Amino acid sequence: MAGTHGARPRRVRLWRWRSNPLRRRSDVIEAWVLLATVVLALLVGAFAGVSAAGVVDGSIEDRREGVRPVPAVLVEDAAHALPASVTEDNDGGVWAKVRWTAPDGAVRTGRAEVGAGTKAGTEVTVWNDRAGRLASAPPEGAEARFQVVMAGTTVAVATGGLVVLGGWLLRSRLQWRRLAEWEAEWQRVEPSWRKRMTG
């Protein structure tokens, strides 16, 4: 007894996979559910992430093909225009009025993002869609790669998480079923135990 005092019970790894008299069919099913959940979460998550990254990359490529840079002239001083974005060091651009020539030859005006200190009359580059309207510049370089990676990672994690959630719900259902089986077995065994204890 002294040798076992304070000893921790030894955990048996992968006990659901080993043959033993205490293992139930529900234990084997639960083991397969856990394995399938992990494998599916990794495979489905990776496939969904790669697919989403491909879709975003294709969308960025379509945006690049759908717009073109055109020269424009700043109509007003940018110093008095509204800021386009607020940054910590306030070096963002401003929305200023510009004039450019559309593909059909019509002269158009609109507001585009330019440098904060740009003077009226300065030539700037703006982006037009196929109809000659102002459009936002497509992401390039590191920004484009960041959008692709973030989309792929987000979708992969979300999809893998949904698979894990489904596996967890199925495992919970199996555990409830196992408890119900134990309760039913105890109802059958308990009267004989009661007789043995009172006899």
XYZ file of C-alpha atoms in Angstrom:
199
model
C 0.000 0.000 0.000
C 2.858 2.340 0.823
C 4.192 1.957 -2.688
C 0.948 3.156 -4.254
C 0.257 6.021 -1.854
C -0.180 9.257 -3.790
C 0.337 7.567 -7.149
C -1.510 9.097 -10.068
C -3.643 6.897 -12.280
C -1.766 6.166 -15.491
C -3.436 7.475 -18.635
C -3.675 4.934 -21.398
C -3.180 6.576 -24.746
C -5.401 5.602 -27.675
C -7.447 3.327 -25.417
C -10.439 3.550 -27.754
C -8.397 1.843 -30.460
C -7.181 -1.004 -28.232
C -9.159 -4.170 -27.670
C -10.355 -4.457 -24.088
C -13.508 -5.732 -22.376
C -14.573 -2.261 -21.219
C -14.510 -0.745 -24.685
C -17.949 -0.215 -26.170
C -19.001 0.196 -29.771
C -19.722 3.863 -29.035
C -16.095 4.298 -27.908
C -14.858 3.033 -31.277
C -17.321 5.290 -33.115
C -16.169 8.261 -31.048
C -12.535 7.492 -31.895
C -13.370 7.449 -35.609
C -15.367 10.671 -35.249
C -12.394 12.407 -33.617
C -9.997 11.181 -36.297
C -12.374 12.102 -39.128
C -12.961 15.553 -37.596
C -9.248 16.358 -37.450
C -8.545 15.073 -40.961
C -11.599 16.771 -42.486
C -10.906 20.059 -40.688
C -7.389 20.123 -42.138
C -8.318 18.980 -45.651
C -11.551 20.947 -46.060
C -10.059 24.030 -44.398
C -6.991 23.927 -46.667
C -9.093 23.377 -49.804
C -11.492 26.201 -48.902
C -8.606 28.528 -48.042
C -6.770 27.868 -51.312
C -10.021 28.280 -53.265
C -10.826 31.572 -51.533
C -7.301 32.870 -52.135
C -7.665 31.973 -55.816
C -11.008 33.768 -56.067
C -9.617 36.935 -54.445
C -6.513 36.812 -56.635
C -8.736 36.453 -59.715
C -10.913 39.326 -58.535
C -7.883 41.575 -58.122
C -6.681 40.569 -61.588
C -10.124 41.403 -63.032
C -9.974 44.800 -61.351
C -6.555 45.409 -62.881
C -7.904 44.549 -66.341
C -11.035 46.667 -65.840
C -9.277 49.952 -64.999
C -6.498 51.985 -66.522
C -4.395 54.923 -65.365
C -5.088 58.210 -67.137
C -3.508 61.665 -66.763
C -5.627 64.321 -65.099
C -5.168 67.923 -64.047
C -5.865 69.163 -60.530
C -8.551 71.847 -60.701
C -8.188 73.148 -57.117
C -5.462 73.394 -54.510
C -5.369 70.206 -52.459
C -4.590 72.150 -49.290
C -8.284 73.046 -48.844
C -9.733 69.628 -49.814
C -11.212 67.041 -47.470
C -8.807 64.367 -46.167
C -9.148 61.009 -47.936
C -7.903 59.043 -44.942
C -6.814 59.808 -41.402
C -3.442 58.455 -40.295
C -1.371 58.985 -37.166
C 1.057 61.308 -38.923
C -1.636 62.920 -41.120
C 0.313 62.266 -44.330
C -2.689 60.749 -46.136
C -4.072 62.114 -49.370
C -7.070 64.379 -49.837
C -10.111 64.311 -52.117
C -9.578 67.082 -54.639
C -11.337 68.015 -57.890
C -9.591 66.804 -61.049
C -10.297 67.015 -64.782
C -9.500 64.292 -67.326
C -10.460 63.188 -70.827
C -12.559 60.015 -71.125
C -11.962 57.423 -73.896
C -14.896 58.914 -75.885
C -13.146 62.319 -75.915
C -15.461 63.955 -73.359
C -13.839 66.113 -70.685
C -14.960 65.057 -67.220
C -14.413 66.246 -63.684
C -14.603 64.453 -60.361
C -12.872 63.999 -57.045
C -9.803 61.791 -56.729
C -7.250 61.170 -54.025
C -4.122 63.322 -54.442
C -1.241 64.423 -52.262
C -2.169 66.931 -49.558
C 0.205 69.652 -50.772
C -0.554 69.439 -54.501
C -1.271 72.741 -56.248
C -3.977 73.475 -58.812
C -2.815 72.828 -62.382
C -0.565 69.925 -61.403
C -0.858 66.795 -63.532
C -1.834 63.721 -61.512
C -2.695 60.157 -62.400
C -6.197 58.841 -61.799
C -7.809 55.502 -62.624
C -10.748 55.084 -65.011
C -13.041 52.134 -65.642
C -14.006 51.081 -69.182
C -16.737 53.745 -69.269
C -14.262 56.499 -68.391
C -15.517 56.972 -64.826
C -13.200 57.419 -61.857
C -12.295 54.148 -60.166
C -10.097 53.143 -57.271
C -6.623 51.886 -58.062
C -6.312 48.089 -57.887
C -4.105 46.758 -55.088
C -0.559 45.967 -56.132
C 2.443 44.186 -54.674
C 2.402 43.611 -50.922
C -1.142 44.962 -50.524
C -2.518 42.515 -53.092
C -0.602 39.604 -51.545
C -1.875 40.586 -48.093
C -5.498 40.560 -49.290
C -5.054 37.150 -50.937
C -3.342 35.615 -47.885
C -5.837 37.096 -45.433
C -8.810 35.857 -47.461
C -7.334 32.356 -47.725
C -6.405 32.203 -44.042
C -9.760 33.534 -42.841
C -11.774 31.106 -44.951
C -9.509 28.171 -44.029
C -9.822 28.852 -40.297
C -13.582 29.467 -40.500
C -14.225 26.325 -42.552
C -11.977 24.175 -40.374
C -13.704 25.605 -37.307
C -17.131 24.668 -38.672
C -15.933 21.100 -39.263
C -14.548 20.937 -35.714
C -17.823 22.310 -34.359
C -19.773 19.656 -36.278
C -17.479 16.937 -34.918
C -17.843 18.281 -31.389
C -21.651 18.262 -31.674
C -21.606 14.693 -32.981
C -19.270 13.635 -30.169
C -21.547 15.302 -27.599
C -24.480 13.366 -29.016
C -22.498 10.126 -28.701
C -21.643 10.946 -25.086
C -25.284 11.594 -24.248
C -26.185 8.297 -25.876
C -23.485 6.514 -23.872
C -24.824 8.014 -20.637
C -28.312 6.843 -21.560
C -26.955 3.327 -22.177
C -25.185 3.355 -18.816
C -28.391 4.509 -17.129
C -30.370 1.717 -18.801
C -27.795 -0.877 -17.756
C -27.785 0.423 -14.205
C -31.571 0.112 -14.090
C -31.176 -3.570 -14.971
C -28.293 -4.250 -12.567
C -29.324 -2.077 -9.599
C -32.104 -4.388 -8.254
C -29.685 -7.335 -7.975
C -27.139 -5.109 -6.221
C -29.826 -3.943 -3.808
C -30.760 -7.549 -2.986
C -27.106 -8.410 -2.459
C -26.590 -5.437 -0.123
C -29.736 -6.148 1.950
C -29.407 -9.961 1.844
